[in-house]
Amino acid sequence: MQNYIREPGTNISESVLFLLRGAKKRRSMAVAKAKMIQGQLGVVPRLVAVK
């Protein structure tokens, strides 16, 4: 029986990846809500995301 050493695909830990996924989800939800509010107010949406 051989012992296989599992190497990670990235050098980022799973907990950090989890936090980044949550931040991405919250950001996309915030942008969607801002567009909805602008639409209700009659403002032309011109949101630009800076990454």
mmCIF file of N, CA and C in Angstrom:
data_model
loop_
_atom_site.group_PDB
_atom_site.id
_atom_site.type_symbol
_atom_site.label_atom_id
_atom_site.label_comp_id
_atom_site.label_asym_id
_atom_site.label_seq_id
_atom_site.Cartn_x
_atom_site.Cartn_y
_atom_site.Cartn_z
ATOM 1 N N MET A 1 0.841 -1.181 0.000
ATOM 2 C CA MET A 1 0.000 0.000 0.000
ATOM 3 C C MET A 1 0.885 1.242 0.000
ATOM 4 N N GLN A 2 0.662 2.116 -0.949
ATOM 5 C CA GLN A 2 1.468 3.308 -1.068
ATOM 6 C C GLN A 2 0.755 4.489 -0.419
ATOM 7 N N ASN A 3 1.539 5.323 0.207
ATOM 8 C CA ASN A 3 0.997 6.547 0.787
ATOM 9 C C ASN A 3 1.191 7.679 -0.212
ATOM 10 N N TYR A 4 0.084 8.238 -0.661
ATOM 11 C CA TYR A 4 0.154 9.345 -1.607
ATOM 12 C C TYR A 4 0.077 10.657 -0.835
ATOM 13 N N ILE A 5 1.001 11.553 -1.143
ATOM 14 C CA ILE A 5 0.988 12.873 -0.526
ATOM 15 C C ILE A 5 0.160 13.781 -1.414
ATOM 16 N N ARG A 6 -0.854 14.343 -0.831
ATOM 17 C CA ARG A 6 -1.751 15.212 -1.583
ATOM 18 C C ARG A 6 -1.207 16.634 -1.563
ATOM 19 N N GLU A 7 -0.915 17.161 -2.734
ATOM 20 C CA GLU A 7 -0.387 18.519 -2.837
ATOM 21 C C GLU A 7 -1.526 19.481 -3.151
ATOM 22 N N PRO A 8 -1.560 20.632 -2.493
ATOM 23 C CA PRO A 8 -2.626 21.604 -2.781
ATOM 24 C C PRO A 8 -2.469 22.199 -4.174
ATOM 25 N N GLY A 9 -3.595 22.574 -4.759
ATOM 26 C CA GLY A 9 -3.581 23.182 -6.083
ATOM 27 C C GLY A 9 -3.092 24.617 -6.059
ATOM 28 N N THR A 10 -3.273 25.283 -4.922
ATOM 29 C CA THR A 10 -2.831 26.667 -4.771
ATOM 30 C C THR A 10 -2.112 26.806 -3.435
ATOM 31 N N ASN A 11 -1.497 27.936 -3.232
ATOM 32 C CA ASN A 11 -0.834 28.177 -1.955
ATOM 33 C C ASN A 11 -1.735 28.961 -0.997
ATOM 34 N N ILE A 12 -3.033 29.047 -1.313
ATOM 35 C CA ILE A 12 -4.001 29.730 -0.471
ATOM 36 C C ILE A 12 -4.769 28.677 0.318
ATOM 37 N N SER A 13 -4.902 28.901 1.606
ATOM 38 C CA SER A 13 -5.578 27.908 2.446
ATOM 39 C C SER A 13 -7.074 27.876 2.144
ATOM 40 N N GLU A 14 -7.711 26.763 2.537
ATOM 41 C CA GLU A 14 -9.141 26.597 2.288
ATOM 42 C C GLU A 14 -9.962 27.660 3.008
ATOM 43 N N SER A 15 -9.555 28.048 4.207
ATOM 44 C CA SER A 15 -10.328 29.052 4.946
ATOM 45 C C SER A 15 -10.283 30.413 4.254
ATOM 46 N N VAL A 16 -9.140 30.755 3.682
ATOM 47 C CA VAL A 16 -9.032 32.025 2.949
ATOM 48 C C VAL A 16 -9.871 31.969 1.678
ATOM 49 N N LEU A 17 -9.857 30.850 0.986
ATOM 50 C CA LEU A 17 -10.683 30.704 -0.213
ATOM 51 C C LEU A 17 -12.165 30.832 0.137
ATOM 52 N N PHE A 18 -12.556 30.266 1.280
ATOM 53 C CA PHE A 18 -13.940 30.364 1.734
ATOM 54 C C PHE A 18 -14.334 31.826 1.952
ATOM 55 N N LEU A 19 -13.455 32.584 2.616
ATOM 56 C CA LEU A 19 -13.729 34.002 2.859
ATOM 57 C C LEU A 19 -13.809 34.792 1.558
ATOM 58 N N LEU A 20 -12.922 34.477 0.614
ATOM 59 C CA LEU A 20 -12.931 35.187 -0.662
ATOM 60 C C LEU A 20 -14.203 34.903 -1.451
ATOM 61 N N ARG A 21 -14.685 33.649 -1.400
ATOM 62 C CA ARG A 21 -15.936 33.314 -2.089
ATOM 63 C C ARG A 21 -17.100 34.091 -1.481
ATOM 64 N N GLY A 22 -17.121 34.200 -0.151
ATOM 65 C CA GLY A 22 -18.180 34.950 0.518
ATOM 66 C C GLY A 22 -18.139 36.427 0.161
ATOM 67 N N ALA A 23 -16.931 36.991 0.100
ATOM 68 C CA ALA A 23 -16.786 38.403 -0.254
ATOM 69 C C ALA A 23 -17.248 38.649 -1.686
ATOM 70 N N LYS A 24 -16.934 37.736 -2.574
ATOM 71 C CA LYS A 24 -17.345 37.880 -3.971
ATOM 72 C C LYS A 24 -18.867 37.833 -4.090
ATOM 73 N N LYS A 25 -19.485 36.938 -3.314
ATOM 74 C CA LYS A 25 -20.943 36.814 -3.341
ATOM 75 C C LYS A 25 -21.595 38.090 -2.792
ATOM 76 N N ARG A 26 -21.084 38.596 -1.676
ATOM 77 C CA ARG A 26 -21.651 39.820 -1.101
ATOM 78 C C ARG A 26 -21.482 41.001 -2.044
ATOM 79 N N ARG A 27 -20.341 41.071 -2.723
ATOM 80 C CA ARG A 27 -20.095 42.168 -3.658
ATOM 81 C C ARG A 27 -21.071 42.118 -4.829
ATOM 82 N N SER A 28 -21.292 40.938 -5.382
ATOM 83 C CA SER A 28 -22.210 40.825 -6.513
ATOM 84 C C SER A 28 -23.641 41.132 -6.080
ATOM 85 N N MET A 29 -24.005 40.736 -4.855
ATOM 86 C CA MET A 29 -25.342 41.055 -4.353
ATOM 87 C C MET A 29 -25.500 42.564 -4.144
ATOM 88 N N ALA A 30 -24.457 43.232 -3.676
ATOM 89 C CA ALA A 30 -24.510 44.681 -3.466
ATOM 90 C C ALA A 30 -24.638 45.420 -4.788
ATOM 91 N N VAL A 31 -23.915 44.973 -5.804
ATOM 92 C CA VAL A 31 -24.007 45.615 -7.123
ATOM 93 C C VAL A 31 -25.395 45.426 -7.700
ATOM 94 N N ALA A 32 -25.969 44.220 -7.555
ATOM 95 C CA ALA A 32 -27.312 43.965 -8.066
ATOM 96 C C ALA A 32 -28.349 44.832 -7.353
ATOM 97 N N LYS A 33 -28.206 44.971 -6.040
ATOM 98 C CA LYS A 33 -29.152 45.799 -5.283
ATOM 99 C C LYS A 33 -29.022 47.274 -5.675
ATOM 100 N N ALA A 34 -27.800 47.743 -5.881
ATOM 101 C CA ALA A 34 -27.591 49.129 -6.295
ATOM 102 C C ALA A 34 -28.223 49.385 -7.658
ATOM 103 N N LYS A 35 -28.089 48.447 -8.574
ATOM 104 C CA LYS A 35 -28.713 48.601 -9.894
ATOM 105 C C LYS A 35 -30.228 48.635 -9.777
ATOM 106 N N MET A 36 -30.785 47.794 -8.899
ATOM 107 C CA MET A 36 -32.235 47.759 -8.715
ATOM 108 C C MET A 36 -32.733 49.088 -8.147
ATOM 109 N N ILE A 37 -32.036 49.624 -7.153
ATOM 110 C CA ILE A 37 -32.439 50.892 -6.550
ATOM 111 C C ILE A 37 -32.330 52.025 -7.561
ATOM 112 N N GLN A 38 -31.273 52.029 -8.347
ATOM 113 C CA GLN A 38 -31.121 53.062 -9.369
ATOM 114 C C GLN A 38 -32.242 52.971 -10.396
ATOM 115 N N GLY A 39 -32.624 51.743 -10.745
ATOM 116 C CA GLY A 39 -33.715 51.557 -11.704
ATOM 117 C C GLY A 39 -35.029 52.097 -11.168
ATOM 118 N N GLN A 40 -35.276 51.889 -9.878
ATOM 119 C CA GLN A 40 -36.506 52.385 -9.267
ATOM 120 C C GLN A 40 -36.515 53.913 -9.199
ATOM 121 N N LEU A 41 -35.352 54.513 -9.032
ATOM 122 C CA LEU A 41 -35.263 55.967 -8.938
ATOM 123 C C LEU A 41 -35.193 56.639 -10.314
ATOM 124 N N GLY A 42 -35.059 55.842 -11.365
ATOM 125 C CA GLY A 42 -34.961 56.395 -12.708
ATOM 126 C C GLY A 42 -33.581 56.882 -13.072
ATOM 127 N N VAL A 43 -32.586 56.479 -12.289
ATOM 128 C CA VAL A 43 -31.212 56.868 -12.566
ATOM 129 C C VAL A 43 -30.646 55.885 -13.590
ATOM 130 N N VAL A 44 -29.912 56.411 -14.548
ATOM 131 C CA VAL A 44 -29.273 55.545 -15.543
ATOM 132 C C VAL A 44 -28.087 54.856 -14.856
ATOM 133 N N PRO A 45 -28.126 53.517 -14.776
ATOM 134 C CA PRO A 45 -27.040 52.823 -14.080
ATOM 135 C C PRO A 45 -25.732 52.872 -14.857
ATOM 136 N N ARG A 46 -24.734 53.412 -14.210
ATOM 137 C CA ARG A 46 -23.393 53.440 -14.802
ATOM 138 C C ARG A 46 -22.381 52.994 -13.758
ATOM 139 N N LEU A 47 -22.627 51.835 -13.211
ATOM 140 C CA LEU A 47 -21.719 51.308 -12.195
ATOM 141 C C LEU A 47 -20.459 50.761 -12.857
ATOM 142 N N VAL A 48 -19.338 51.130 -12.295
ATOM 143 C CA VAL A 48 -18.062 50.629 -12.792
ATOM 144 C C VAL A 48 -17.339 50.021 -11.605
ATOM 145 N N ALA A 49 -16.939 48.779 -11.750
ATOM 146 C CA ALA A 49 -16.238 48.100 -10.661
ATOM 147 C C ALA A 49 -14.737 48.253 -10.864
ATOM 148 N N VAL A 50 -14.061 48.657 -9.828
ATOM 149 C CA VAL A 50 -12.611 48.760 -9.858
ATOM 150 C C VAL A 50 -12.063 47.579 -9.093
ATOM 151 N N LYS A 51 -11.229 46.819 -9.770
ATOM 152 C CA LYS A 51 -10.676 45.620 -9.106
ATOM 153 C C LYS A 51 -9.220 45.829 -8.816
#
